């Protein structure tokens, strides 16, 4: 085999670097936490109990805040709180106490946080800008008694970097006009019109409101797909610069609650313009940020400094079809890896590419390079690098004339996940049909596909494998697929499978990764 493998183990060096980096705070955790079966090792999970959507993601004074839908009393969904964690790098997380508790107006559903620069709300103290959380109050009594008005938008403020919060006494700031699903506000500052813009979901569309002070809001716009009655959730609206031309376009993200491309729930987006009041885009040009089954409610971080300039986002790594019954015991659900989104011109259309953030490179513990190889009898990727079932693969193949590129994760119980590209159909796929535990839902074990967006002679996969998930960024992030799985034993074998056809690997990198807890 024309195969040249360079294996260099950097373990010692990297660990030494991390130890000397005193700004990273790794939380003290009780023994036996984070080593349970299926526990993600480098993805964010709560120490215990139920989590869903990421909320209130904001960067401030060196900290990335991650709030999240949290039920601290059970591993199933229940009265929603906002859990809270901070990180200096989006990789290593420190858990903080619950930020927002349910109150007389209801549970605390999804929403966002902004830094109120200039204290427009007047809720800051000591001449400092407050942090403002904008969220949905979900009133259970209202729901039980059959009213339509039980979801309203409210705010809370913090003057100590998000550590403690006070609910605004004038809540709700947006009353419900009689729309049953009326939730998930995301707010940004519009520096053309010098005012706040809020987007939130109202059943099958997104509504846009504006405000000078975060307290008094007026509706200015609405955007939906005529005749499409799927439920929208967790929208986000923000400008992006087209990488190739420098043009500014606006992106409206919305999560869709059923009938996503591979079934169930997924995150979609539209690219268009924003005139200060209304999003102007083609409702029939809906695209998917991730074709895998497990990336929902993805939203972007607020207040990323201009000097950084990235559009950073993450999503909830599950699907409402089975989120509540996945076979984890102490905790339930994880977040996706943080991603950097970029906007690109493609013909006369625009597409978003997703890439894992560069900060994740600090997870690498060992590194192997594979140079140009025609692989005829499989290639054992796991054998060439030190790993603990946690791997990053970066593999560029020559596009096969026919047949498959097939990357296999497996264990000795013959459970496997297959990730690849089918040349005959010109699609990417993740097959978790025989991935392990799956009897908890009829919607889990299956073969999932994604279209290939470009027509080049190279097919590239950038893949992150944790103990119960895989994130595939194909063709430089033009297509991404995020999927979870629950093998009875962790996958420790990683191969390029050539049972059907040989493939030509043009270039490859394999990294072992370290755990974050
Ligand atoms: C999305 C969602 C939101 C809601 C939250 C409740 O997953 O249904 O629309 O605010 O979860 O936990």
Short mmCIF file of N, CA and C in Angstrom, two decimals, residues 45-126:
data_model
loop_
_atom_site.label_atom_id
_atom_site.label_comp_id
_atom_site.label_asym_id
_atom_site.label_seq_id
_atom_site.Cartn_x
_atom_site.Cartn_y
_atom_site.Cartn_z
N UNK A 45 -22.51 19.42 28.99
CA UNK A 45 -23.71 18.79 29.56
C UNK A 45 -23.90 19.36 30.97
N UNK A 46 -25.14 19.40 31.46
CA UNK A 46 -25.31 19.78 32.88
C UNK A 46 -24.81 18.62 33.72
N UNK A 47 -24.38 18.95 34.93
CA UNK A 47 -23.89 17.89 35.81
C UNK A 47 -24.99 16.84 36.04
N UNK A 48 -26.22 17.32 36.22
CA UNK A 48 -27.34 16.39 36.42
C UNK A 48 -28.61 17.00 35.83
N UNK A 49 -29.51 16.10 35.45
CA UNK A 49 -30.89 16.45 35.07
C UNK A 49 -31.04 17.05 33.67
N UNK A 50 -32.24 17.55 33.45
CA UNK A 50 -32.69 17.84 32.08
C UNK A 50 -32.18 19.18 31.55
N UNK A 51 -31.76 19.16 30.29
CA UNK A 51 -31.40 20.41 29.59
C UNK A 51 -31.98 20.38 28.19
N UNK A 52 -32.51 21.53 27.70
CA UNK A 52 -32.75 21.66 26.26
C UNK A 52 -32.12 22.94 25.76
N UNK A 53 -32.80 23.77 25.00
CA UNK A 53 -32.19 24.85 24.21
C UNK A 53 -31.08 25.67 24.90
N UNK A 54 -30.06 26.06 24.13
CA UNK A 54 -29.16 27.10 24.62
C UNK A 54 -29.91 28.42 24.68
N UNK A 55 -29.68 29.20 25.70
CA UNK A 55 -30.35 30.50 25.87
C UNK A 55 -29.32 31.56 26.21
N UNK A 56 -29.67 32.81 25.93
CA UNK A 56 -28.93 33.95 26.47
C UNK A 56 -27.44 33.93 26.23
N UNK A 57 -27.00 33.40 25.10
CA UNK A 57 -25.56 33.33 24.88
C UNK A 57 -25.02 34.74 24.61
N UNK A 58 -24.13 35.16 25.47
CA UNK A 58 -23.57 36.51 25.36
C UNK A 58 -22.12 36.46 25.81
N UNK A 59 -21.29 37.27 25.17
CA UNK A 59 -19.88 37.38 25.56
C UNK A 59 -19.72 38.69 26.30
N UNK A 60 -19.02 38.66 27.44
CA UNK A 60 -18.81 39.90 28.18
C UNK A 60 -17.59 39.75 29.07
N UNK A 61 -16.69 40.72 28.96
CA UNK A 61 -15.49 40.76 29.81
C UNK A 61 -14.79 39.41 29.91
N UNK A 62 -14.49 38.85 28.75
CA UNK A 62 -13.68 37.63 28.71
C UNK A 62 -14.43 36.35 28.98
N UNK A 63 -15.74 36.45 29.18
CA UNK A 63 -16.51 35.23 29.46
C UNK A 63 -17.58 35.00 28.39
N UNK A 64 -17.62 33.76 27.92
CA UNK A 64 -18.75 33.33 27.09
C UNK A 64 -19.79 32.76 28.05
N UNK A 65 -20.97 33.39 28.08
CA UNK A 65 -22.04 32.86 28.92
C UNK A 65 -22.90 31.92 28.12
N UNK A 66 -23.26 30.82 28.76
CA UNK A 66 -24.22 29.89 28.17
C UNK A 66 -25.30 29.66 29.22
N UNK A 67 -26.49 30.19 28.96
CA UNK A 67 -27.65 29.84 29.78
C UNK A 67 -28.38 28.75 29.00
N UNK A 68 -29.23 28.03 29.66
CA UNK A 68 -29.91 26.94 28.94
C UNK A 68 -31.20 26.55 29.65
N UNK A 69 -32.13 26.01 28.85
CA UNK A 69 -33.38 25.50 29.40
C UNK A 69 -33.04 24.34 30.34
N UNK A 70 -33.48 24.43 31.57
CA UNK A 70 -33.02 23.48 32.58
C UNK A 70 -34.14 23.14 33.54
N UNK A 71 -34.26 21.84 33.83
CA UNK A 71 -35.17 21.40 34.90
C UNK A 71 -34.34 20.69 35.95
N UNK A 72 -34.04 21.36 37.06
CA UNK A 72 -33.07 20.82 38.01
C UNK A 72 -33.56 19.63 38.82
N UNK A 73 -34.86 19.28 38.70
CA UNK A 73 -35.38 18.22 39.58
C UNK A 73 -35.59 16.88 38.91
N UNK A 74 -35.31 16.79 37.61
CA UNK A 74 -35.59 15.51 36.94
C UNK A 74 -34.81 15.44 35.63
N UNK A 75 -34.66 14.22 35.11
CA UNK A 75 -34.03 14.08 33.79
C UNK A 75 -35.04 14.26 32.66
N UNK A 76 -36.31 14.52 33.00
CA UNK A 76 -37.31 14.82 31.97
C UNK A 76 -37.63 16.30 31.97
N UNK A 77 -38.25 16.78 30.90
CA UNK A 77 -38.65 18.19 30.81
C UNK A 77 -39.63 18.52 31.93
N UNK A 78 -39.56 19.70 32.48
CA UNK A 78 -40.48 20.12 33.55
C UNK A 78 -40.46 21.62 33.67
N UNK A 79 -40.87 22.17 34.83
CA UNK A 79 -40.87 23.63 34.99
C UNK A 79 -39.51 24.22 34.62
N UNK A 80 -39.51 25.05 33.61
CA UNK A 80 -38.24 25.50 33.04
C UNK A 80 -37.59 26.62 33.83
N UNK A 81 -36.30 26.44 34.07
CA UNK A 81 -35.40 27.42 34.67
C UNK A 81 -34.38 27.79 33.61
N UNK A 82 -33.54 28.76 33.89
CA UNK A 82 -32.33 28.96 33.07
C UNK A 82 -31.13 28.49 33.88
N UNK A 83 -30.51 27.38 33.41
CA UNK A 83 -29.21 26.99 33.95
C UNK A 83 -28.15 27.95 33.42
N UNK A 84 -26.95 27.90 33.99
CA UNK A 84 -25.93 28.89 33.60
C UNK A 84 -24.53 28.30 33.69
N UNK A 85 -23.72 28.57 32.71
CA UNK A 85 -22.30 28.18 32.74
C UNK A 85 -21.51 29.27 32.04
N UNK A 86 -20.23 29.38 32.37
CA UNK A 86 -19.35 30.34 31.68
C UNK A 86 -18.06 29.63 31.26
N UNK A 87 -17.44 30.25 30.24
CA UNK A 87 -16.21 29.69 29.71
C UNK A 87 -15.36 30.84 29.19
N UNK A 88 -14.06 30.69 29.25
CA UNK A 88 -13.22 31.72 28.64
C UNK A 88 -12.90 31.38 27.18
N UNK A 89 -13.29 30.17 26.76
CA UNK A 89 -12.88 29.74 25.41
C UNK A 89 -13.92 28.90 24.67
N UNK A 90 -15.12 28.71 25.25
CA UNK A 90 -16.19 27.88 24.68
C UNK A 90 -15.83 26.39 24.67
N UNK A 91 -14.73 26.02 25.32
CA UNK A 91 -14.29 24.62 25.33
C UNK A 91 -14.42 24.03 26.73
N UNK A 92 -13.80 24.71 27.71
CA UNK A 92 -13.86 24.27 29.11
C UNK A 92 -14.90 25.15 29.82
N UNK A 93 -15.80 24.52 30.54
CA UNK A 93 -16.94 25.24 31.13
C UNK A 93 -16.93 25.18 32.65
N UNK A 94 -17.42 26.25 33.24
CA UNK A 94 -17.61 26.27 34.69
C UNK A 94 -19.11 26.41 34.96
N UNK A 95 -19.67 25.49 35.71
CA UNK A 95 -21.09 25.57 36.04
C UNK A 95 -21.33 26.64 37.09
N UNK A 96 -22.39 27.42 36.91
CA UNK A 96 -22.78 28.42 37.90
C UNK A 96 -24.20 28.10 38.39
N UNK A 97 -24.61 28.71 39.49
CA UNK A 97 -25.97 28.43 39.99
C UNK A 97 -27.05 28.81 38.97
N UNK A 98 -28.22 28.21 39.14
CA UNK A 98 -29.37 28.52 38.28
C UNK A 98 -29.57 30.03 38.24
N UNK A 99 -29.78 30.57 37.05
CA UNK A 99 -29.87 32.03 36.90
C UNK A 99 -31.31 32.53 37.05
N UNK A 100 -32.26 31.85 36.45
CA UNK A 100 -33.65 32.33 36.49
C UNK A 100 -34.58 31.19 36.90
N UNK A 101 -35.42 31.47 37.88
CA UNK A 101 -36.37 30.49 38.40
C UNK A 101 -37.78 30.84 37.93
N UNK A 102 -38.65 29.83 37.80
CA UNK A 102 -40.06 30.13 37.49
C UNK A 102 -40.64 31.06 38.55
N UNK A 103 -41.66 31.84 38.20
CA UNK A 103 -42.28 32.76 39.16
C UNK A 103 -43.78 32.81 38.90
N UNK A 104 -44.46 33.78 39.47
CA UNK A 104 -45.93 33.81 39.36
C UNK A 104 -46.40 34.00 37.92
N UNK A 105 -45.52 34.51 37.04
CA UNK A 105 -45.93 34.70 35.64
C UNK A 105 -45.67 33.43 34.82
N UNK A 106 -44.92 32.49 35.38
CA UNK A 106 -44.76 31.23 34.65
C UNK A 106 -43.36 30.67 34.65
N UNK A 107 -43.21 29.61 33.86
CA UNK A 107 -41.91 28.99 33.65
C UNK A 107 -41.06 29.95 32.81
N UNK A 108 -39.74 29.73 32.85
CA UNK A 108 -38.84 30.60 32.09
C UNK A 108 -38.42 29.87 30.82
N UNK A 109 -39.08 30.19 29.73
CA UNK A 109 -38.78 29.55 28.45
C UNK A 109 -37.59 30.25 27.77
N UNK A 110 -37.31 29.81 26.54
CA UNK A 110 -36.09 30.27 25.85
C UNK A 110 -36.07 31.77 25.58
N UNK A 111 -34.87 32.30 25.44
CA UNK A 111 -34.68 33.71 25.15
C UNK A 111 -33.21 34.04 25.04
N UNK A 112 -32.91 35.33 25.14
CA UNK A 112 -31.55 35.79 24.84
C UNK A 112 -31.08 36.76 25.92
N UNK A 113 -29.80 37.11 25.85
CA UNK A 113 -29.24 38.13 26.74
C UNK A 113 -28.48 39.14 25.90
N UNK A 114 -28.62 40.42 26.23
CA UNK A 114 -27.80 41.46 25.58
C UNK A 114 -27.07 42.26 26.65
N UNK A 115 -25.96 42.87 26.24
CA UNK A 115 -25.31 43.87 27.07
C UNK A 115 -25.96 45.19 26.69
N UNK A 116 -26.56 45.85 27.65
CA UNK A 116 -27.28 47.09 27.38
C UNK A 116 -26.27 48.26 27.41
N UNK A 117 -25.50 48.38 26.33
CA UNK A 117 -24.51 49.45 26.26
C UNK A 117 -25.21 50.80 26.30
N UNK A 118 -24.77 51.66 27.19
CA UNK A 118 -25.39 52.98 27.32
C UNK A 118 -26.58 52.94 28.27
N UNK A 119 -26.86 51.79 28.85
CA UNK A 119 -27.94 51.67 29.85
C UNK A 119 -29.26 52.24 29.33
N UNK A 120 -29.67 51.85 28.12
CA UNK A 120 -30.92 52.35 27.53
C UNK A 120 -32.13 51.99 28.39
N UNK A 121 -32.02 50.89 29.11
CA UNK A 121 -33.15 50.43 29.93
C UNK A 121 -33.23 51.18 31.25
N UNK A 122 -32.15 51.81 31.63
CA UNK A 122 -32.10 52.47 32.95
C UNK A 122 -32.00 51.46 34.08
N UNK A 123 -31.77 50.19 33.78
CA UNK A 123 -31.72 49.17 34.83
C UNK A 123 -30.30 48.91 35.34
N UNK A 124 -29.33 49.65 34.77
CA UNK A 124 -27.95 49.52 35.24
C UNK A 124 -27.74 50.32 36.51
N UNK A 125 -26.77 49.93 37.30
CA UNK A 125 -26.47 50.69 38.52
C UNK A 125 -25.00 51.11 38.51
N UNK A 126 -24.68 52.08 39.30
CA UNK A 126 -23.28 52.54 39.47
C UNK A 126 -22.62 52.91 38.15
#
